[in-house]
Amino acid sequence: DDKVCGYVDDRVDQRGSQKPHTSRSTAVNTESQVQFHRGLDIPVKSTDQLLNEICETTLANARKEFLTREALEDAINMNAEAAEAGNEQADEELRRLFPLRFVLPTAADMTEMIEALQKKKTNAMRHVNMTEANKIQAEIDELEYQVQKEETYIRKREISQTECVACE
């Protein structure tokens, strides 16, 4: 990939042939690094690698605040009610929470992912690639654990709602 952090190496044209290099003070693209005008060396990463890192970081941060997607939905519902009543702080909170829906999968989404990974694991085992099969199984285990947390959260919420109704 010749585009890194918004920098495109203009020494390589669309056909891949090298253009004559002219000295530039802003950036120099080499095979292993990009050197910016402040003298920082930043390793070159593909767009996919950068997106994966961003997604992992975003997911980890979202999971710190909301252990489950259902907890996020509860927070959204609570803030929506307050925002409708005119609470500006709740409105701001909604703007922050809504994008997290794209990051935190539902239990149904995770179940679909598990099914797809099971097929991928079967294929890896068929080709006797046990290292790959073990990696996939670790992903499956993580998703199954998260689905279990989602189901536990829902059960606890339903029990607490039932107890509150019984109290009234």
mmCIF file of N, CA and C in Angstrom, residues 21-144:
data_model
loop_
_atom_site.group_PDB
_atom_site.id
_atom_site.type_symbol
_atom_site.label_atom_id
_atom_site.label_comp_id
_atom_site.label_asym_id
_atom_site.label_seq_id
_atom_site.Cartn_x
_atom_site.Cartn_y
_atom_site.Cartn_z
ATOM 1 N N HIS A 21 13.205 11.016 -8.154
ATOM 2 C CA HIS A 21 12.977 11.533 -6.803
ATOM 3 C C HIS A 21 13.454 12.975 -6.700
ATOM 4 N N THR A 22 12.583 13.806 -6.188
ATOM 5 C CA THR A 22 12.976 15.175 -5.891
ATOM 6 C C THR A 22 12.963 15.309 -4.384
ATOM 7 N N SER A 23 13.819 16.103 -3.860
ATOM 8 C CA SER A 23 13.910 16.228 -2.415
ATOM 9 C C SER A 23 12.668 16.932 -1.883
ATOM 10 N N ARG A 24 12.093 16.360 -0.829
ATOM 11 C CA ARG A 24 10.902 16.931 -0.189
ATOM 12 C C ARG A 24 11.162 17.010 1.295
ATOM 13 N N SER A 25 10.764 18.087 1.911
ATOM 14 C CA SER A 25 11.010 18.243 3.338
ATOM 15 C C SER A 25 9.886 17.646 4.173
ATOM 16 N N THR A 26 8.760 17.284 3.554
ATOM 17 C CA THR A 26 7.625 16.819 4.349
ATOM 18 C C THR A 26 7.695 15.342 4.675
ATOM 19 N N ALA A 27 7.952 14.469 3.708
ATOM 20 C CA ALA A 27 7.945 13.043 4.018
ATOM 21 C C ALA A 27 8.740 12.268 2.985
ATOM 22 N N VAL A 28 9.311 11.146 3.438
ATOM 23 C CA VAL A 28 10.016 10.246 2.549
ATOM 24 C C VAL A 28 9.498 8.849 2.829
ATOM 25 N N ASN A 29 9.008 8.150 1.807
ATOM 26 C CA ASN A 29 8.459 6.817 1.972
ATOM 27 C C ASN A 29 9.503 5.797 1.571
ATOM 28 N N THR A 30 9.887 4.897 2.500
ATOM 29 C CA THR A 30 10.791 3.802 2.194
ATOM 30 C C THR A 30 10.030 2.511 2.391
ATOM 31 N N GLU A 31 10.668 1.386 2.116
ATOM 32 C CA GLU A 31 9.978 0.107 2.238
ATOM 33 C C GLU A 31 9.519 -0.176 3.653
ATOM 34 N N SER A 32 10.297 0.201 4.657
ATOM 35 C CA SER A 32 9.959 -0.181 6.021
ATOM 36 C C SER A 32 9.473 0.954 6.905
ATOM 37 N N GLN A 33 9.565 2.209 6.458
ATOM 38 C CA GLN A 33 9.157 3.291 7.338
ATOM 39 C C GLN A 33 8.762 4.529 6.556
ATOM 40 N N VAL A 34 8.048 5.425 7.250
ATOM 41 C CA VAL A 34 7.718 6.730 6.719
ATOM 42 C C VAL A 34 8.358 7.738 7.638
ATOM 43 N N GLN A 35 9.106 8.651 7.090
ATOM 44 C CA GLN A 35 9.763 9.663 7.908
ATOM 45 C C GLN A 35 9.072 10.995 7.640
ATOM 46 N N PHE A 36 8.464 11.569 8.671
ATOM 47 C CA PHE A 36 7.766 12.832 8.532
ATOM 48 C C PHE A 36 8.698 13.986 8.821
ATOM 49 N N HIS A 37 8.291 15.193 8.510
ATOM 50 C CA HIS A 37 9.130 16.368 8.616
ATOM 51 C C HIS A 37 9.642 16.631 10.029
ATOM 52 N N ARG A 38 9.030 16.110 11.038
ATOM 53 C CA ARG A 38 9.518 16.300 12.405
ATOM 54 C C ARG A 38 10.550 15.241 12.789
ATOM 55 N N GLY A 39 10.898 14.369 11.852
ATOM 56 C CA GLY A 39 11.936 13.382 12.108
ATOM 57 C C GLY A 39 11.455 12.132 12.815
ATOM 58 N N LEU A 40 10.135 11.892 12.859
ATOM 59 C CA LEU A 40 9.614 10.700 13.519
ATOM 60 C C LEU A 40 9.602 9.534 12.555
ATOM 61 N N ASP A 41 10.031 8.387 13.002
ATOM 62 C CA ASP A 41 9.957 7.179 12.190
ATOM 63 C C ASP A 41 8.728 6.398 12.610
ATOM 64 N N ILE A 42 7.825 6.171 11.683
ATOM 65 C CA ILE A 42 6.589 5.442 11.948
ATOM 66 C C ILE A 42 6.573 4.224 11.047
ATOM 67 N N PRO A 43 6.440 3.019 11.604
ATOM 68 C CA PRO A 43 6.420 1.824 10.764
ATOM 69 C C PRO A 43 5.237 1.865 9.794
ATOM 70 N N VAL A 44 5.469 1.396 8.596
ATOM 71 C CA VAL A 44 4.422 1.362 7.591
ATOM 72 C C VAL A 44 3.475 0.218 7.899
ATOM 73 N N LYS A 45 2.192 0.512 7.903
ATOM 74 C CA LYS A 45 1.180 -0.507 8.135
ATOM 75 C C LYS A 45 0.157 -0.409 7.023
ATOM 76 N N SER A 46 -0.395 -1.541 6.657
ATOM 77 C CA SER A 46 -1.426 -1.528 5.634
ATOM 78 C C SER A 46 -2.701 -0.927 6.212
ATOM 79 N N THR A 47 -3.590 -0.526 5.332
ATOM 80 C CA THR A 47 -4.862 0.037 5.761
ATOM 81 C C THR A 47 -5.633 -0.973 6.600
ATOM 82 N N ASP A 48 -5.590 -2.239 6.202
ATOM 83 C CA ASP A 48 -6.288 -3.281 6.967
ATOM 84 C C ASP A 48 -5.720 -3.406 8.373
ATOM 85 N N GLN A 49 -4.402 -3.340 8.514
ATOM 86 C CA GLN A 49 -3.779 -3.424 9.835
ATOM 87 C C GLN A 49 -4.199 -2.244 10.703
ATOM 88 N N LEU A 50 -4.198 -1.059 10.120
ATOM 89 C CA LEU A 50 -4.599 0.130 10.864
ATOM 90 C C LEU A 50 -6.059 0.044 11.293
ATOM 91 N N LEU A 51 -6.935 -0.392 10.387
ATOM 92 C CA LEU A 51 -8.352 -0.516 10.722
ATOM 93 C C LEU A 51 -8.573 -1.560 11.802
ATOM 94 N N ASN A 52 -7.862 -2.682 11.725
ATOM 95 C CA ASN A 52 -7.984 -3.717 12.748
ATOM 96 C C ASN A 52 -7.579 -3.185 14.111
ATOM 97 N N GLU A 53 -6.482 -2.427 14.162
ATOM 98 C CA GLU A 53 -6.034 -1.858 15.430
ATOM 99 C C GLU A 53 -7.060 -0.875 15.981
ATOM 100 N N ILE A 54 -7.608 -0.045 15.111
ATOM 101 C CA ILE A 54 -8.619 0.922 15.546
ATOM 102 C C ILE A 54 -9.843 0.195 16.071
ATOM 103 N N CYS A 55 -10.295 -0.824 15.348
ATOM 104 C CA CYS A 55 -11.479 -1.578 15.776
ATOM 105 C C CYS A 55 -11.239 -2.284 17.108
ATOM 106 N N GLU A 56 -10.070 -2.902 17.255
ATOM 107 C CA GLU A 56 -9.763 -3.595 18.508
ATOM 108 C C GLU A 56 -9.732 -2.625 19.677
ATOM 109 N N THR A 57 -9.134 -1.468 19.469
ATOM 110 C CA THR A 57 -9.056 -0.465 20.530
ATOM 111 C C THR A 57 -10.442 0.054 20.877
ATOM 112 N N THR A 58 -11.228 0.355 19.860
ATOM 113 C CA THR A 58 -12.584 0.865 20.075
ATOM 114 C C THR A 58 -13.437 -0.172 20.789
ATOM 115 N N LEU A 59 -13.344 -1.429 20.366
ATOM 116 C CA LEU A 59 -14.107 -2.498 21.003
ATOM 117 C C LEU A 59 -13.674 -2.664 22.458
ATOM 118 N N ALA A 60 -12.379 -2.645 22.712
ATOM 119 C CA ALA A 60 -11.888 -2.798 24.085
ATOM 120 C C ALA A 60 -12.391 -1.658 24.967
ATOM 121 N N ASN A 61 -12.355 -0.435 24.447
ATOM 122 C CA ASN A 61 -12.851 0.708 25.219
ATOM 123 C C ASN A 61 -14.347 0.606 25.463
ATOM 124 N N ALA A 62 -15.101 0.166 24.468
ATOM 125 C CA ALA A 62 -16.550 0.009 24.632
ATOM 126 C C ALA A 62 -16.851 -1.083 25.654
ATOM 127 N N ARG A 63 -16.083 -2.165 25.627
ATOM 128 C CA ARG A 63 -16.292 -3.271 26.573
ATOM 129 C C ARG A 63 -15.957 -2.868 28.002
ATOM 130 N N LYS A 64 -15.038 -1.910 28.174
ATOM 131 C CA LYS A 64 -14.725 -1.435 29.525
ATOM 132 C C LYS A 64 -15.944 -0.765 30.143
ATOM 133 N N GLU A 65 -16.693 -0.055 29.317
ATOM 134 C CA GLU A 65 -17.849 0.678 29.816
ATOM 135 C C GLU A 65 -19.112 -0.177 29.827
ATOM 136 N N PHE A 66 -19.298 -0.990 28.797
ATOM 137 C CA PHE A 66 -20.496 -1.823 28.682
ATOM 138 C C PHE A 66 -20.068 -3.263 28.444
ATOM 139 N N LEU A 67 -20.276 -4.105 29.450
ATOM 140 C CA LEU A 67 -19.868 -5.503 29.312
ATOM 141 C C LEU A 67 -20.669 -6.214 28.234
ATOM 142 N N THR A 68 -21.888 -5.734 27.984
ATOM 143 C CA THR A 68 -22.748 -6.382 27.003
ATOM 144 C C THR A 68 -23.424 -5.348 26.115
ATOM 145 N N ARG A 69 -23.906 -5.794 24.979
ATOM 146 C CA ARG A 69 -24.663 -4.924 24.080
ATOM 147 C C ARG A 69 -25.978 -4.525 24.736
ATOM 148 N N GLU A 70 -26.570 -5.447 25.476
ATOM 149 C CA GLU A 70 -27.827 -5.147 26.159
ATOM 150 C C GLU A 70 -27.651 -4.029 27.186
ATOM 151 N N ALA A 71 -26.513 -3.990 27.866
ATOM 152 C CA ALA A 71 -26.240 -2.907 28.810
ATOM 153 C C ALA A 71 -26.162 -1.575 28.069
ATOM 154 N N LEU A 72 -25.553 -1.599 26.892
ATOM 155 C CA LEU A 72 -25.503 -0.390 26.058
ATOM 156 C C LEU A 72 -26.914 0.044 25.668
ATOM 157 N N GLU A 73 -27.736 -0.903 25.240
ATOM 158 C CA GLU A 73 -29.112 -0.587 24.841
ATOM 159 C C GLU A 73 -29.902 -0.009 26.010
ATOM 160 N N ASP A 74 -29.694 -0.551 27.204
ATOM 161 C CA ASP A 74 -30.367 -0.011 28.393
ATOM 162 C C ASP A 74 -29.942 1.435 28.645
ATOM 163 N N ALA A 75 -28.636 1.712 28.503
ATOM 164 C CA ALA A 75 -28.138 3.077 28.699
ATOM 165 C C ALA A 75 -28.719 4.017 27.645
ATOM 166 N N ILE A 76 -28.821 3.542 26.413
ATOM 167 C CA ILE A 76 -29.402 4.361 25.349
ATOM 168 C C ILE A 76 -30.862 4.665 25.654
ATOM 169 N N ASN A 77 -31.616 3.647 26.059
ATOM 170 C CA ASN A 77 -33.039 3.847 26.373
ATOM 171 C C ASN A 77 -33.231 4.820 27.532
ATOM 172 N N MET A 78 -32.416 4.680 28.557
ATOM 173 C CA MET A 78 -32.522 5.560 29.716
ATOM 174 C C MET A 78 -32.216 7.011 29.319
ATOM 175 N N ASN A 79 -31.171 7.217 28.540
ATOM 176 C CA ASN A 79 -30.806 8.562 28.108
ATOM 177 C C ASN A 79 -31.796 9.122 27.094
ATOM 178 N N ALA A 80 -32.405 8.266 26.291
ATOM 179 C CA ALA A 80 -33.407 8.731 25.321
ATOM 180 C C ALA A 80 -34.611 9.320 26.043
ATOM 181 N N GLU A 81 -35.030 8.641 27.108
ATOM 182 C CA GLU A 81 -36.164 9.154 27.892
ATOM 183 C C GLU A 81 -35.826 10.515 28.506
ATOM 184 N N ALA A 82 -34.620 10.638 29.050
ATOM 185 C CA ALA A 82 -34.201 11.907 29.658
ATOM 186 C C ALA A 82 -34.049 12.997 28.594
ATOM 187 N N ALA A 83 -33.537 12.639 27.419
ATOM 188 C CA ALA A 83 -33.367 13.615 26.340
ATOM 189 C C ALA A 83 -34.721 14.120 25.846
ATOM 190 N N GLU A 84 -35.696 13.221 25.777
ATOM 191 C CA GLU A 84 -37.045 13.626 25.371
ATOM 192 C C GLU A 84 -37.658 14.591 26.373
ATOM 193 N N ALA A 85 -37.246 14.475 27.620
ATOM 194 C CA ALA A 85 -37.739 15.384 28.662
ATOM 195 C C ALA A 85 -36.986 16.717 28.648
ATOM 196 N N GLY A 86 -36.026 16.868 27.712
ATOM 197 C CA GLY A 86 -35.318 18.129 27.574
ATOM 198 C C GLY A 86 -33.956 18.185 28.221
ATOM 199 N N ASN A 87 -33.447 17.082 28.719
ATOM 200 C CA ASN A 87 -32.139 17.053 29.363
ATOM 201 C C ASN A 87 -31.042 17.090 28.287
ATOM 202 N N GLU A 88 -30.305 18.191 28.216
ATOM 203 C CA GLU A 88 -29.267 18.355 27.198
ATOM 204 C C GLU A 88 -28.076 17.426 27.432
ATOM 205 N N GLN A 89 -27.768 17.159 28.693
ATOM 206 C CA GLN A 89 -26.653 16.259 29.011
ATOM 207 C C GLN A 89 -26.959 14.841 28.510
ATOM 208 N N ALA A 90 -28.207 14.406 28.660
ATOM 209 C CA ALA A 90 -28.606 13.087 28.167
ATOM 210 C C ALA A 90 -28.538 13.051 26.640
ATOM 211 N N ASP A 91 -28.866 14.171 26.002
ATOM 212 C CA ASP A 91 -28.780 14.265 24.549
ATOM 213 C C ASP A 91 -27.327 14.106 24.081
ATOM 214 N N GLU A 92 -26.401 14.748 24.784
ATOM 215 C CA GLU A 92 -24.966 14.620 24.481
ATOM 216 C C GLU A 92 -24.504 13.174 24.680
ATOM 217 N N GLU A 93 -24.982 12.561 25.740
ATOM 218 C CA GLU A 93 -24.617 11.166 26.030
ATOM 219 C C GLU A 93 -25.118 10.237 24.922
ATOM 220 N N LEU A 94 -26.307 10.500 24.417
ATOM 221 C CA LEU A 94 -26.835 9.697 23.310
ATOM 222 C C LEU A 94 -25.936 9.795 22.081
ATOM 223 N N ARG A 95 -25.463 10.990 21.794
ATOM 224 C CA ARG A 95 -24.564 11.175 20.647
ATOM 225 C C ARG A 95 -23.286 10.361 20.813
ATOM 226 N N ARG A 96 -22.841 10.177 22.033
ATOM 227 C CA ARG A 96 -21.653 9.378 22.296
ATOM 228 C C ARG A 96 -21.950 7.881 22.240
ATOM 229 N N LEU A 97 -23.157 7.497 22.693
ATOM 230 C CA LEU A 97 -23.497 6.076 22.793
ATOM 231 C C LEU A 97 -23.911 5.434 21.469
ATOM 232 N N PHE A 98 -24.630 6.170 20.640
ATOM 233 C CA PHE A 98 -25.149 5.568 19.404
ATOM 234 C C PHE A 98 -24.074 4.901 18.538
ATOM 235 N N PRO A 99 -22.921 5.515 18.331
ATOM 236 C CA PRO A 99 -21.904 4.843 17.506
ATOM 237 C C PRO A 99 -21.400 3.528 18.082
ATOM 238 N N LEU A 100 -21.542 3.343 19.391
ATOM 239 C CA LEU A 100 -21.080 2.089 19.995
ATOM 240 C C LEU A 100 -21.907 0.896 19.527
ATOM 241 N N ARG A 101 -23.093 1.162 19.003
ATOM 242 C CA ARG A 101 -23.894 0.066 18.440
ATOM 243 C C ARG A 101 -23.171 -0.607 17.280
ATOM 244 N N PHE A 102 -22.352 0.155 16.561
ATOM 245 C CA PHE A 102 -21.608 -0.419 15.441
ATOM 246 C C PHE A 102 -20.453 -1.290 15.910
ATOM 247 N N VAL A 103 -20.032 -1.098 17.149
ATOM 248 C CA VAL A 103 -18.869 -1.802 17.674
ATOM 249 C C VAL A 103 -19.260 -3.040 18.462
ATOM 250 N N LEU A 104 -20.295 -2.924 19.277
ATOM 251 C CA LEU A 104 -20.693 -4.040 20.138
ATOM 252 C C LEU A 104 -21.732 -4.899 19.425
ATOM 253 N N PRO A 105 -21.395 -6.131 19.095
ATOM 254 C CA PRO A 105 -22.353 -6.997 18.398
ATOM 255 C C PRO A 105 -23.426 -7.528 19.353
ATOM 256 N N THR A 106 -24.572 -7.854 18.784
ATOM 257 C CA THR A 106 -25.649 -8.463 19.561
ATOM 258 C C THR A 106 -25.351 -9.947 19.753
ATOM 259 N N ALA A 107 -26.097 -10.586 20.634
ATOM 260 C CA ALA A 107 -25.926 -12.029 20.852
ATOM 261 C C ALA A 107 -26.208 -12.788 19.560
ATOM 262 N N ALA A 108 -27.210 -12.344 18.803
ATOM 263 C CA ALA A 108 -27.538 -13.002 17.524
ATOM 264 C C ALA A 108 -26.376 -12.858 16.531
ATOM 265 N N ASP A 109 -25.765 -11.671 16.484
ATOM 266 C CA ASP A 109 -24.611 -11.456 15.601
ATOM 267 C C ASP A 109 -23.465 -12.386 15.978
ATOM 268 N N MET A 110 -23.210 -12.489 17.277
ATOM 269 C CA MET A 110 -22.104 -13.330 17.728
ATOM 270 C C MET A 110 -22.382 -14.805 17.446
ATOM 271 N N THR A 111 -23.635 -15.220 17.552
ATOM 272 C CA THR A 111 -23.992 -16.599 17.244
ATOM 273 C C THR A 111 -23.728 -16.901 15.767
ATOM 274 N N GLU A 112 -24.046 -15.941 14.897
ATOM 275 C CA GLU A 112 -23.740 -16.104 13.470
ATOM 276 C C GLU A 112 -22.237 -16.199 13.244
ATOM 277 N N MET A 113 -21.474 -15.367 13.960
ATOM 278 C CA MET A 113 -20.012 -15.398 13.835
ATOM 279 C C MET A 113 -19.474 -16.757 14.272
ATOM 280 N N ILE A 114 -20.035 -17.294 15.340
ATOM 281 C CA ILE A 114 -19.599 -18.596 15.841
ATOM 282 C C ILE A 114 -19.836 -19.670 14.786
ATOM 283 N N GLU A 115 -20.999 -19.643 14.164
ATOM 284 C CA GLU A 115 -21.314 -20.628 13.121
ATOM 285 C C GLU A 115 -20.335 -20.528 11.957
ATOM 286 N N ALA A 116 -20.025 -19.305 11.530
ATOM 287 C CA ALA A 116 -19.077 -19.117 10.432
ATOM 288 C C ALA A 116 -17.684 -19.595 10.829
ATOM 289 N N LEU A 117 -17.284 -19.309 12.062
ATOM 290 C CA LEU A 117 -15.972 -19.742 12.525
ATOM 291 C C LEU A 117 -15.890 -21.261 12.660
ATOM 292 N N GLN A 118 -17.003 -21.895 13.046
ATOM 293 C CA GLN A 118 -17.019 -23.365 13.142
ATOM 294 C C GLN A 118 -16.723 -23.984 11.768
ATOM 295 N N LYS A 119 -17.318 -23.401 10.725
ATOM 296 C CA LYS A 119 -17.076 -23.897 9.359
ATOM 297 C C LYS A 119 -15.611 -23.687 8.977
ATOM 298 N N LYS A 120 -15.084 -22.528 9.314
ATOM 299 C CA LYS A 120 -13.695 -22.218 9.004
ATOM 300 C C LYS A 120 -12.754 -23.160 9.757
ATOM 301 N N LYS A 121 -13.099 -23.472 11.005
ATOM 302 C CA LYS A 121 -12.281 -24.384 11.812
ATOM 303 C C LYS A 121 -12.313 -25.790 11.221
ATOM 304 N N THR A 122 -13.493 -26.224 10.802
ATOM 305 C CA THR A 122 -13.622 -27.539 10.175
ATOM 306 C C THR A 122 -12.743 -27.636 8.943
ATOM 307 N N ASN A 123 -12.747 -26.588 8.143
ATOM 308 C CA ASN A 123 -11.920 -26.557 6.936
ATOM 309 C C ASN A 123 -10.434 -26.601 7.297
ATOM 310 N N ALA A 124 -10.032 -25.877 8.317
ATOM 311 C CA ALA A 124 -8.629 -25.895 8.748
ATOM 312 C C ALA A 124 -8.238 -27.285 9.229
ATOM 313 N N MET A 125 -9.132 -27.936 9.958
ATOM 314 C CA MET A 125 -8.837 -29.289 10.445
ATOM 315 C C MET A 125 -8.779 -30.288 9.286
ATOM 316 N N ARG A 126 -9.620 -30.067 8.301
ATOM 317 C CA ARG A 126 -9.617 -30.941 7.127
ATOM 318 C C ARG A 126 -8.267 -30.865 6.421
ATOM 319 N N HIS A 127 -7.630 -29.690 6.453
ATOM 320 C CA HIS A 127 -6.323 -29.502 5.834
ATOM 321 C C HIS A 127 -5.180 -29.720 6.837
ATOM 322 N N VAL A 128 -5.506 -30.281 7.993
ATOM 323 C CA VAL A 128 -4.566 -30.609 9.059
ATOM 324 C C VAL A 128 -3.718 -29.386 9.449
ATOM 325 N N ASN A 129 -4.372 -28.256 9.511
ATOM 326 C CA ASN A 129 -3.707 -27.028 9.963
ATOM 327 C C ASN A 129 -4.175 -26.769 11.391
ATOM 328 N N MET A 130 -3.545 -27.474 12.325
ATOM 329 C CA MET A 130 -3.990 -27.427 13.711
ATOM 330 C C MET A 130 -3.699 -26.070 14.370
ATOM 331 N N THR A 131 -2.652 -25.403 13.948
ATOM 332 C CA THR A 131 -2.358 -24.071 14.504
ATOM 333 C C THR A 131 -3.502 -23.124 14.189
ATOM 334 N N GLU A 132 -3.940 -23.122 12.935
ATOM 335 C CA GLU A 132 -5.061 -22.270 12.527
ATOM 336 C C GLU A 132 -6.345 -22.696 13.238
ATOM 337 N N ALA A 133 -6.579 -23.993 13.337
ATOM 338 C CA ALA A 133 -7.782 -24.500 14.014
ATOM 339 C C ALA A 133 -7.805 -24.060 15.480
ATOM 340 N N ASN A 134 -6.661 -24.079 16.144
ATOM 341 C CA ASN A 134 -6.590 -23.642 17.545
ATOM 342 C C ASN A 134 -6.856 -22.147 17.685
ATOM 343 N N LYS A 135 -6.331 -21.345 16.739
ATOM 344 C CA LYS A 135 -6.600 -19.904 16.760
ATOM 345 C C LYS A 135 -8.094 -19.638 16.598
ATOM 346 N N ILE A 136 -8.704 -20.345 15.680
ATOM 347 C CA ILE A 136 -10.136 -20.165 15.426
ATOM 348 C C ILE A 136 -10.940 -20.593 16.646
ATOM 349 N N GLN A 137 -10.539 -21.700 17.276
ATOM 350 C CA GLN A 137 -11.241 -22.164 18.476
ATOM 351 C C GLN A 137 -11.156 -21.134 19.590
ATOM 352 N N ALA A 138 -10.031 -20.458 19.713
ATOM 353 C CA ALA A 138 -9.886 -19.400 20.728
ATOM 354 C C ALA A 138 -10.885 -18.269 20.449
ATOM 355 N N GLU A 139 -11.056 -17.911 19.173
ATOM 356 C CA GLU A 139 -12.044 -16.890 18.813
ATOM 357 C C GLU A 139 -13.458 -17.355 19.152
ATOM 358 N N ILE A 140 -13.733 -18.623 18.866
ATOM 359 C CA ILE A 140 -15.052 -19.199 19.166
ATOM 360 C C ILE A 140 -15.307 -19.160 20.666
ATOM 361 N N ASP A 141 -14.312 -19.565 21.450
ATOM 362 C CA ASP A 141 -14.449 -19.559 22.909
ATOM 363 C C ASP A 141 -14.753 -18.161 23.427
ATOM 364 N N GLU A 142 -14.047 -17.162 22.895
ATOM 365 C CA GLU A 142 -14.256 -15.769 23.308
ATOM 366 C C GLU A 142 -15.688 -15.329 22.985
ATOM 367 N N LEU A 143 -16.157 -15.647 21.790
ATOM 368 C CA LEU A 143 -17.524 -15.270 21.404
ATOM 369 C C LEU A 143 -18.569 -15.993 22.240
ATOM 370 N N GLU A 144 -18.349 -17.282 22.504
ATOM 371 C CA GLU A 144 -19.295 -18.040 23.330
ATOM 372 C C GLU A 144 -19.366 -17.458 24.739
#
